[in-house]
XYZ file of C-alpha atoms in Angstrom:
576
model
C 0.000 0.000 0.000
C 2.679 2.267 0.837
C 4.398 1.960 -2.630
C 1.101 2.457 -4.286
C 0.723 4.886 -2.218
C 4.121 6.873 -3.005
C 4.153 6.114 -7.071
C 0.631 7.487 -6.800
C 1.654 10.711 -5.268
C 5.044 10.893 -6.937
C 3.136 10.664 -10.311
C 0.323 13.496 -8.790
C 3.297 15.745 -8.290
C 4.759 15.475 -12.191
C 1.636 15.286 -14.034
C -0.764 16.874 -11.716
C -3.970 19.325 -13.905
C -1.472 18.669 -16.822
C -3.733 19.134 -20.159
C -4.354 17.397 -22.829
C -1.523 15.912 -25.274
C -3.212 16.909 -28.034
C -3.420 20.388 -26.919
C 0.083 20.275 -26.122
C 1.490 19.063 -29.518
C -0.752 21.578 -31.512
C 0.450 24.032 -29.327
C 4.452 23.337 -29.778
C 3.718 23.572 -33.365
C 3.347 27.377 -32.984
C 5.914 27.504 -30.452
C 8.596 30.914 -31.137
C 11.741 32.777 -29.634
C 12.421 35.879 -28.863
C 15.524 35.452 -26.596
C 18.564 36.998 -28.187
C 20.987 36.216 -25.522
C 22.799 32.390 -25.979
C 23.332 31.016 -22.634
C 25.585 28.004 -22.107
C 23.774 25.131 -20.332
C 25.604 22.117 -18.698
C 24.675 19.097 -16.453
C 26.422 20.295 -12.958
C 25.270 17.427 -10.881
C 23.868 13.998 -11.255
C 23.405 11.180 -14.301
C 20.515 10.177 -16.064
C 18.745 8.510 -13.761
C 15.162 8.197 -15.665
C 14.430 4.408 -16.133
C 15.606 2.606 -13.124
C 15.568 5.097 -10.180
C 14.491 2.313 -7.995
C 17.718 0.437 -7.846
C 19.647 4.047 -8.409
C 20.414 5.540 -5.371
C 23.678 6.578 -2.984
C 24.375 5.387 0.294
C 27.394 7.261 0.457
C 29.400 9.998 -0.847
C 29.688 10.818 -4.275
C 31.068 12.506 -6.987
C 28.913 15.248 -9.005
C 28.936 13.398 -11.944
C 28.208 9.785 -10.160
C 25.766 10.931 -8.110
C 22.389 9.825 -8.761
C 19.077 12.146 -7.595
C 15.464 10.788 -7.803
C 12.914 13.746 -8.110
C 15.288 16.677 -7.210
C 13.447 19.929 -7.243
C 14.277 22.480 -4.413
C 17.677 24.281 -4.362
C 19.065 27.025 -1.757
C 23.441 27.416 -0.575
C 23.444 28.377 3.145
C 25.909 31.232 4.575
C 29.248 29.322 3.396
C 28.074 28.790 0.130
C 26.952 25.093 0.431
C 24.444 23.671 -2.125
C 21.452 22.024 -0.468
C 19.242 19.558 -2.764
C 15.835 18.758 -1.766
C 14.858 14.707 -3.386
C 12.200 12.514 -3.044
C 13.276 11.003 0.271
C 15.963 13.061 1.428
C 18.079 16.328 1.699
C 21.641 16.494 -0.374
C 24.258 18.747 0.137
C 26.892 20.050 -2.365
C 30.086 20.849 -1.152
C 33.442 21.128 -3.837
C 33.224 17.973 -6.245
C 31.161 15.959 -3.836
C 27.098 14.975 -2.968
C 26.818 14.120 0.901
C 23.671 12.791 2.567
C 22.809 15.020 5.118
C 18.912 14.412 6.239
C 16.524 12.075 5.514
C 16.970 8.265 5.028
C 18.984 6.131 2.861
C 17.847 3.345 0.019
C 15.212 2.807 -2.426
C 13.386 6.276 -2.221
C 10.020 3.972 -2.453
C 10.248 2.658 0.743
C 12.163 5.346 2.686
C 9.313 7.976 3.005
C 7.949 8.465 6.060
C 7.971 12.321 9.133
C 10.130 12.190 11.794
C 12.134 14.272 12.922
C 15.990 13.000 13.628
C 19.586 13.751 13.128
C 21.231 12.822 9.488
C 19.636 9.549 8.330
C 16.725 9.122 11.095
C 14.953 12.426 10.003
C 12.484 11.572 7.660
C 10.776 13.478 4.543
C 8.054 13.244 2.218
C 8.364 14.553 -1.082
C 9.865 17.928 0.323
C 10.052 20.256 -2.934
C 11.596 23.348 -2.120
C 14.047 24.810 0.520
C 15.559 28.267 1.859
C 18.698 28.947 3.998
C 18.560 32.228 6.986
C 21.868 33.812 7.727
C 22.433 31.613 10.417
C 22.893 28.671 8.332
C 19.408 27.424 8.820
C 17.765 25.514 6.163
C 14.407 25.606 6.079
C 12.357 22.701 4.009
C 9.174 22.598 2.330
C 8.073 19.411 2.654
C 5.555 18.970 0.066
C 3.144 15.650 1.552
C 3.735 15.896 4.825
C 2.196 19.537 4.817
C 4.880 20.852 6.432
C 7.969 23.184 6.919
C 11.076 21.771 8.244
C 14.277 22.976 9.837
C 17.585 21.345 9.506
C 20.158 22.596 11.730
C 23.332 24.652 9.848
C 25.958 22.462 8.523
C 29.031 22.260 11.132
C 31.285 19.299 9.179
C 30.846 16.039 7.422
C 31.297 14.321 10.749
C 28.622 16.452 12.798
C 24.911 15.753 11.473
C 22.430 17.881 11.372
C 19.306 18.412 13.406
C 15.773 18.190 11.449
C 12.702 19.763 13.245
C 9.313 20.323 12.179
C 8.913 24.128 11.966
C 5.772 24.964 11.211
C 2.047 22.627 10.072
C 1.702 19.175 11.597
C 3.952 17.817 14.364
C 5.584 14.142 13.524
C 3.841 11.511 15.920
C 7.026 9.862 16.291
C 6.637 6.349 14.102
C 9.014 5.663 11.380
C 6.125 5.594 8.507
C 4.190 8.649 9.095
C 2.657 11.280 6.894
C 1.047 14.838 7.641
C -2.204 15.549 7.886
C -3.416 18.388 5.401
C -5.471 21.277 6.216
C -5.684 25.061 6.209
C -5.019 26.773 9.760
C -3.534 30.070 10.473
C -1.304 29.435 13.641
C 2.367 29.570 15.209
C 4.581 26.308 14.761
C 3.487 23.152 14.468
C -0.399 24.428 15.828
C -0.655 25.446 11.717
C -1.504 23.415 9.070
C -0.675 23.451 5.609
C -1.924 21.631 2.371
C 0.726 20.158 -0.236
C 2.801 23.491 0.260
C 5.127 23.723 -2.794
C 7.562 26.892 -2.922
C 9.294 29.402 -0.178
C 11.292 32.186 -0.319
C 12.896 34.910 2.331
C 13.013 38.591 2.862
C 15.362 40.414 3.964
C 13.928 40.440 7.476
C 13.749 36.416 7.884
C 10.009 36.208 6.910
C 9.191 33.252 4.780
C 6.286 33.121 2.052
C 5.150 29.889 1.106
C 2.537 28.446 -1.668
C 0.629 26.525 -0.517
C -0.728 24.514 -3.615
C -3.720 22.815 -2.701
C -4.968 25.569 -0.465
C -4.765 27.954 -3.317
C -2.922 30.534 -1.351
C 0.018 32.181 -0.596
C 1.257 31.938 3.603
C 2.907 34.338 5.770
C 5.526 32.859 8.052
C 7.759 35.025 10.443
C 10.800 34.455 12.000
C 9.502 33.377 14.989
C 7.203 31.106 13.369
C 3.692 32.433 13.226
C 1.969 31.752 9.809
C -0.748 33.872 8.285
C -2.659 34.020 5.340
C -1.789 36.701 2.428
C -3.600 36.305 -0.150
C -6.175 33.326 -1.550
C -9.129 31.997 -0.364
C -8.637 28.814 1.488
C -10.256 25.694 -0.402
C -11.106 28.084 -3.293
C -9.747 28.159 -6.724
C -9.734 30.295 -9.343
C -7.829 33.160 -11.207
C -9.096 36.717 -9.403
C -6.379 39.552 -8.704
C -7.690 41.742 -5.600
C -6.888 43.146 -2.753
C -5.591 40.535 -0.872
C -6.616 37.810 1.620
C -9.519 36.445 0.343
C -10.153 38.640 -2.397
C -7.871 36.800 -4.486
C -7.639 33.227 -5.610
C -5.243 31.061 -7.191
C -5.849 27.946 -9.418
C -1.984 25.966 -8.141
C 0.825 28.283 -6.672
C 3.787 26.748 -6.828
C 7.329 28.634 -7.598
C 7.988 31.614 -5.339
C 10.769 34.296 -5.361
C 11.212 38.063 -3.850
C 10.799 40.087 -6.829
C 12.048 43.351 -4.643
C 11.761 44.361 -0.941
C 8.165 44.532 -1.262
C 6.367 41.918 -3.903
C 6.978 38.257 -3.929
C 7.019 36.114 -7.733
C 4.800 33.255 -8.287
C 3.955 30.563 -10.779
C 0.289 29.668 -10.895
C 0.841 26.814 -11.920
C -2.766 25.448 -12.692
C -3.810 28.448 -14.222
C -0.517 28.720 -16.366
C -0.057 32.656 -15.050
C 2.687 34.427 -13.106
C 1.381 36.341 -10.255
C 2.967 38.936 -7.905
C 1.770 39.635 -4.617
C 2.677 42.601 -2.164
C 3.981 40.991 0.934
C 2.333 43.556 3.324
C -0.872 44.320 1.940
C -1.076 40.919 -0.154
C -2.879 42.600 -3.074
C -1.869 40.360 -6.397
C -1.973 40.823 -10.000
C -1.388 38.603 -13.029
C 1.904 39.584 -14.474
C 1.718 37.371 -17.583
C 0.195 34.410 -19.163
C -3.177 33.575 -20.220
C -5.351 31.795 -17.674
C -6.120 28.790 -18.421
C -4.415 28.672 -22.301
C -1.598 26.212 -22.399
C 1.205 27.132 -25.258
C 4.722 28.329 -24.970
C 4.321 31.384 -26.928
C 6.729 34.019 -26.503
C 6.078 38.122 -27.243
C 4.358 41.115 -24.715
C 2.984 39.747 -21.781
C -0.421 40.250 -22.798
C 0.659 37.814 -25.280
C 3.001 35.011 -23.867
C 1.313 31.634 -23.260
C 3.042 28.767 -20.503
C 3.025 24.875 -20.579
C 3.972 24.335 -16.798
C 5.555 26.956 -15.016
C 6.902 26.219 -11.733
C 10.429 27.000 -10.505
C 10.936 30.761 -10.301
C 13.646 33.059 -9.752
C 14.966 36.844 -10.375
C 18.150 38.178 -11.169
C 18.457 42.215 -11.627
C 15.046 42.203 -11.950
C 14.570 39.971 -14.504
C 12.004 36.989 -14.103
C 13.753 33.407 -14.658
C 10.773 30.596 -14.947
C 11.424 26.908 -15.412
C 8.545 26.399 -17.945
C 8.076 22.188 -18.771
C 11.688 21.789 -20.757
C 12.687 25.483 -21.104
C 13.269 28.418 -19.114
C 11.294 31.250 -20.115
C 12.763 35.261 -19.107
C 10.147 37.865 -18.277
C 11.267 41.355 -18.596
C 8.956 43.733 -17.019
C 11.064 46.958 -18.119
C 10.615 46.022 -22.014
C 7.235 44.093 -21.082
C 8.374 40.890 -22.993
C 8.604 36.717 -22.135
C 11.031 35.190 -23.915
C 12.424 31.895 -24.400
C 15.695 32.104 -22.139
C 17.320 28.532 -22.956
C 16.141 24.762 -23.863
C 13.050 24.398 -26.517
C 10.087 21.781 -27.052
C 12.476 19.167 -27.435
C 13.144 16.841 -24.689
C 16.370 15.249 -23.913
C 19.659 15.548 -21.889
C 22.171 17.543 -23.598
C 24.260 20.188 -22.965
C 24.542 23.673 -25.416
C 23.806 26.870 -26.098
C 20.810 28.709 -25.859
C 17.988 26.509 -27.420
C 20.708 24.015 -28.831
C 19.948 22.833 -25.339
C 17.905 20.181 -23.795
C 15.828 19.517 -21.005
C 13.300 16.501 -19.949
C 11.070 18.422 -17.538
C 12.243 21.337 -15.361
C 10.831 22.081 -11.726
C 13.185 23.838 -9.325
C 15.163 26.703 -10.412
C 17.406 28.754 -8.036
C 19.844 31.603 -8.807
C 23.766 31.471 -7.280
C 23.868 35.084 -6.429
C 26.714 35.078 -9.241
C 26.398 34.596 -12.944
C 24.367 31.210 -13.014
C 21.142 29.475 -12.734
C 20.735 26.393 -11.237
C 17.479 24.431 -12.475
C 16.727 20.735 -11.489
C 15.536 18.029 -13.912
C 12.746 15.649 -12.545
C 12.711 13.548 -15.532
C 16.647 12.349 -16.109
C 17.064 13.569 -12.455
C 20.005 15.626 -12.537
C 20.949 19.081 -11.882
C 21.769 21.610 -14.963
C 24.027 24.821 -14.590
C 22.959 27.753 -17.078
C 25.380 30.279 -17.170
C 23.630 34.043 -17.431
C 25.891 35.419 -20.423
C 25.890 39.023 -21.607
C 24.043 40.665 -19.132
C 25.558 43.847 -18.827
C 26.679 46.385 -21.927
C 29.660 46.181 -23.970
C 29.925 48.887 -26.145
C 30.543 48.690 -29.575
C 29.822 49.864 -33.396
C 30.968 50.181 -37.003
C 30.534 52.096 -40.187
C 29.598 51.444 -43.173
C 32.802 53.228 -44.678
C 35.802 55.406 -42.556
C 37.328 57.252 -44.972
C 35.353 60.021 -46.373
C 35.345 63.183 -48.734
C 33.981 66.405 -48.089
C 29.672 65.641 -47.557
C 29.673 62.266 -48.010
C 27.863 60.142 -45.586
C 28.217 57.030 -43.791
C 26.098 54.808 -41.186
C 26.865 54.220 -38.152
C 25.587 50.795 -36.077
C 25.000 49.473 -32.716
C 26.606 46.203 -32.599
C 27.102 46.140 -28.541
C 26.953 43.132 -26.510
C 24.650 42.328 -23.457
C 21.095 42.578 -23.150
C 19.722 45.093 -25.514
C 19.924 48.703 -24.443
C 17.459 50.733 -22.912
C 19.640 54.029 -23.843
C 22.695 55.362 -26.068
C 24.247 58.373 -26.953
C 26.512 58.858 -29.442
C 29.901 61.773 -29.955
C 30.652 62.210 -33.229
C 33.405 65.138 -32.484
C 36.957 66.992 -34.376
C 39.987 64.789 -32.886
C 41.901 68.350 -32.919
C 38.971 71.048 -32.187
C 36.403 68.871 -30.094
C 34.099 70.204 -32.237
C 30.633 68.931 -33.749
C 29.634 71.854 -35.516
C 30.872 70.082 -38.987
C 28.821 67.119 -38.910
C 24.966 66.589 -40.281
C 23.158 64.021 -39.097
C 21.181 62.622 -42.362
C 18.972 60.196 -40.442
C 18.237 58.549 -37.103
C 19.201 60.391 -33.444
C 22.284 60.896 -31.709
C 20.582 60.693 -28.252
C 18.976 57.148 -29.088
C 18.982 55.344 -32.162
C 20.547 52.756 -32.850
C 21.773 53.297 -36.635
C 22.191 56.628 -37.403
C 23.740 58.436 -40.877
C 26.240 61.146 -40.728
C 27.722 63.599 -43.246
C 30.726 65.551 -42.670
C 31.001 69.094 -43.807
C 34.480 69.829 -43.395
C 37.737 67.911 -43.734
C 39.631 66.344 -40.545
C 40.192 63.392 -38.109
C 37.006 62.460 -36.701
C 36.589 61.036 -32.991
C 33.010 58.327 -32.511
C 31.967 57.697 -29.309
C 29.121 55.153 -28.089
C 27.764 55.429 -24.804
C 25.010 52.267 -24.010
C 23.014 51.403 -21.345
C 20.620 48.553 -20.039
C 19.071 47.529 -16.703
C 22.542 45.724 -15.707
C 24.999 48.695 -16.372
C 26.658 50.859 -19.389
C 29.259 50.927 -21.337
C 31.525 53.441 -23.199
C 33.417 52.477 -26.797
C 35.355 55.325 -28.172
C 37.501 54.932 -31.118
C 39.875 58.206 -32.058
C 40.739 58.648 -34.639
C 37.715 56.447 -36.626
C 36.922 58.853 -39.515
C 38.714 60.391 -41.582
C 37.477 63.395 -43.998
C 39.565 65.262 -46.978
C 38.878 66.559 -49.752
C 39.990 63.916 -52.252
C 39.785 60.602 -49.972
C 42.218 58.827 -47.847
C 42.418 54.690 -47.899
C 40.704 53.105 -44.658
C 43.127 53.705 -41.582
C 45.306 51.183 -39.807
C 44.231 48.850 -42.910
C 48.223 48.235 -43.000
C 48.486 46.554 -39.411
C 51.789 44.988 -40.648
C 53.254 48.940 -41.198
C 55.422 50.340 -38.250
C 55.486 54.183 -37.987
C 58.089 55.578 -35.224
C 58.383 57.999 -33.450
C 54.551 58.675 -34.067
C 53.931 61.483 -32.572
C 56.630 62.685 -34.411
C 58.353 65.461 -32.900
C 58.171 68.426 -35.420
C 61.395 68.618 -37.955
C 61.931 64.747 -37.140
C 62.493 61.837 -39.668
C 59.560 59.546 -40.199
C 60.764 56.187 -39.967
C 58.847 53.169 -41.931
C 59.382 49.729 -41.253
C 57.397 46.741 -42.204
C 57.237 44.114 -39.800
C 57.135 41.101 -42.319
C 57.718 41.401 -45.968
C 59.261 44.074 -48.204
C 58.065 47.268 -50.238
C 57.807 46.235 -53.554
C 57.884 48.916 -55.866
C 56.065 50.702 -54.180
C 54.462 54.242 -54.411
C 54.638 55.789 -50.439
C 52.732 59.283 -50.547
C 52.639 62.114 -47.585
C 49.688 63.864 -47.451
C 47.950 66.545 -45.013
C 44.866 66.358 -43.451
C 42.991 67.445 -46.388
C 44.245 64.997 -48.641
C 46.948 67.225 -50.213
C 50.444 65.392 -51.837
C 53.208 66.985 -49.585
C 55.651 64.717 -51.130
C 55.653 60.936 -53.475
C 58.425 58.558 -53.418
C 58.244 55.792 -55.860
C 59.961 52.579 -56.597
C 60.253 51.834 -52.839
C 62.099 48.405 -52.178
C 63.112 46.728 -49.282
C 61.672 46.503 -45.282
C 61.709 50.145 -44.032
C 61.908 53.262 -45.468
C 62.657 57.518 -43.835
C 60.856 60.200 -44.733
C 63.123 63.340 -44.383
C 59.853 66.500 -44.355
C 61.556 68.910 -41.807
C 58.651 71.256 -42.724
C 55.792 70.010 -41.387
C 53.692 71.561 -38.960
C 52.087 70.243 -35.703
C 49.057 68.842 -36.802
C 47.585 65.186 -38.332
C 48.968 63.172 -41.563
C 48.536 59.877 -43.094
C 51.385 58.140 -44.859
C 49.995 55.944 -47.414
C 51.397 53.461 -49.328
C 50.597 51.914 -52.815
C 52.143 48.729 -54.178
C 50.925 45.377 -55.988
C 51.246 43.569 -52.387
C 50.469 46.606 -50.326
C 47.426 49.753 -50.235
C 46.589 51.230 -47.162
C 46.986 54.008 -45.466
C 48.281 55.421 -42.010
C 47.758 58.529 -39.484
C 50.888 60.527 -37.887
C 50.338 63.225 -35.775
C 53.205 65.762 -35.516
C 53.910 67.581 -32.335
């Protein structure tokens, strides 16, 4: 009975108000990304462990990649930095390149199930899905079908195990094959009661929010351990943003993250929405998603359909959601969802972006660093996804650098990172400073991303691109990058290989030439000012360097450019 009993509920957890395949297939038909940003994905913990999960299990210590997890889902590090992993049976840590049992008991995770509360391997779990650490080094365990919140004791050293206590809903009754008794009570401790709680997250304060799935609500629990009601209406779903309490219902609130000091994050789970809540007041609002319409359709929020949304978490303000076998990024600023890495395809494989592949994603937990950590209930492992390109790097081209007198050119945004929310760019005189010579044709210097110049005067021309998104900005400056005379000058530094010294030159100096591999080959080597005027031509030019004897040249910028069959290009000098 008890192995019916724990397939049955195991099984309730995965597939539980899942819709109908058909629904699902036509849906991933339409699927479509948005996501710009490739973000490398890579199995951290754990081996495929999706056939034979019965006979799969440690007893021991293991490696990361010989470990074996059945139904991982919650994740949390305490005050040292220590990975905690919530399973089916038990609670994992993560320390270096090694899994150690910590809480919970050992075996076949069928037969291991059970409340009690314990040190190390006599405490006992029940599908616990979801877990937060204090500052103290507390760890504090949803445990999903016992209807309860644990509390393991911090981690002191391998050889020291840690305490378990039942925090908050029903209180163990002391035999080895227990299970919690679901209900709805506001209370302190173990006087409350929960009903298959799911998610929890912590403020800043130490107050925990919890969803509390079958309840359809989200709970208040402080410090000290008194647990109140936010927002839902106990034994009530449904879909309704309010006010709070019971003005509001929920259809299956599962994931749960602070969003900023004063909102929590949630999945909705059953109603395929994410909700926010205000964790004084409680009033919620739907955020995104369409209740009730199952797809995995990226766009504007009023747009973006979910298949299963259920781990949650936010980085710099941006919305992570483990969403069935991808993870899905909500940006609130630009008011898009967007497919973040993974795609409709199922499997176990590392990559890029949606070159990766997931079976089906549940916990997801951010390292307070530059990764994502997301577990895998259907191969049972743990996947790393590396955040890439966050913040700005600034950069840009044109369409052509060396210019006559009114011609135009086009300059582009290429920069790095997430898209920008701002950019300026200088367009200025390398000598004067001055932007009173150039037009702009088309687009804005104070925003646009392309935008066509035309210079009115000759010169060396200084660009500058200043960009700027939610996670920073990011100056490029390139001096000189244009050049402007009045017949045309070849495209600077296109003769890398060319050696110029001294440059600056000191006024009445030699200009020395020197190429660093190869020889001039009859070549043609020209002086001219900044307008494009001859000063002087040499021609014939052999050999690996060359001097320039022009005693009359004035402070002020020249290019040296030289013309050969093996050789075109040109160079700047500036003259002191």
């Amino acid at each position: 009975m008890l192995i019916f009993e724990t397939l049955s509920n195991q099984l309730l957890n995965i597939y539980m108000k899942t819709r109908d395949i058909k629904i699902i297939a036509s849906a991933l038909l339409f699927t479509f990304y948005l996501g710009a940003n490739a973000q490398t994905v890579t199995t951290f913990a754990g081996q495929d462990n999706s056939t034979d999960w019965a006979n799969n299990f440690n007893n021991s210590t293991a490696t990361l990649s010989q470990a074996y997890f059945y139904l991982p889902e919650g994740i949390c590090w305490d005050n040292n930095g220590k990975m905690y992993i919530t399973e089916s049976n038990k609670i994992r840590l993560i320390d270096g390149n090694d899994v150690y049992n910590r809480s919970g008991a050992l075996g076949d995770p069928s037969f291991s199930l059970g409340f009690h509360d314990g040190t190390g391997v006599a405490g006992k779990y029940y599908s616990p899905t979801s877990a937060v650490c204090d500052a103290s080094g507390n760890v504090y365990i949803v445990d999903s079908e016992n209807h309860a919140i644990r509390k393991l004791a911090p981690f002191v050293n391998v050889g020291n195990g840690q305490v378990l206590a039942t925090f908050a809903g029903g209180a163990p009754d002391g035999t080895q094959s227990a299970k919690g008794t679901p209900d709805h009570k506001d209370a302190t401790g173990t006087a409350s009661r929960f009903n298959t709680p799911k998610g929890i997250t912590m403020d800043a304060s130490g107050n925990m929010y919890v969803t509390d799935y079958n309840n359809y609500c989200i709970r208040k629990i402080t410090s000290s351990g008194v647990v109140t009601t936010l927002s839902g209406k106990p034994g009530t779903d449904g879909s309704d943003d309010g006010t709070g309490g019971a003005n509001c219902t929920f259809g299956g609130p599962y994931g749960i993250a602070m969003l900023d000091a004063n909102n929590v994050i949630i999945t909705d789970n059953w109603n395929l929405t994410i909700r926010k809540v205000n964790i004084t007041s409680g009033s919620t609002t739907t955020i995104c998603g369409k209740t009730g319409v199952l797809g995995t359709k990226d766009g504007s929020l009023s747009e973006a359909t979910f298949k299963s949304p259920k781990g949650i978490a936010v980085v710099n303000g941006l919305i992570y959601v483990a969403d069935d076998s991808r993870i899905r990024v909500i940006d609130l600023t630009n008011g898009t969802v967007s497919t973040f890495a993974g795609s409709s395809s199922q499997g176990l494989e590392d990559g890029v972006g949606d070159k990766a592949k997931f079976g089906r994603l549940a916990g997801l937990a951010y390292d307070g660093n530059n990764a994502l950590f997301a577990t895998d209930v259907y191969f049972n492992v743990i996947r790393k996804i590396t955040i890439d390109n966050l913040a700005p790097t600034a950069n840009f081209t044109a369409t052509k650098t060396s210019l006559v007198v009114n011609e135009e050119t086009t300059l582009s945004d290429i920069s790095g990172g997430k898209p920008a929310t701002s950019r300026k760019w200088d367009v200025k005189n390398q000598q004067t400073g001055a932007t009173v010579n150039v037009s702009v044709v088309s687009g804005d210097l104070n925003s646009s991303s392309s935008v066509t110049v035309k210079f009115l005067a000759t010169g060396f021309y200084t660009v500058a691109l200043t960009v700027t998104n939610e996670f920073g900005t990011d100056k490029a400056e390139k001096a000189p990058y244009i050049n402007v005379s009045t017949t045309g000058i070849e495209t600077l530094d296109q003769l890398s290989n060319l050696k110029i010294y001294p440059n600056p030159l000191p006024g009445g100096s030699d200009i020395n030439l020197f190429l660093g591999n190869g020889n001039f080959q009859n070549a043609t080597i020209e002086l001219m000012d900044a307008t494009g005027r001859t000063l002087q031509v040499f021609e014939n030019v052999n050999g690996s360097s060359f001097q320039i004897h022009s005693p009359a040249l004035t402070s002020g910028n020249y290019f040296v450019v030289v013309r050969s069959a093996n050789l075109t290009g040109a160079k700047m000098i500036s003259v002191q």
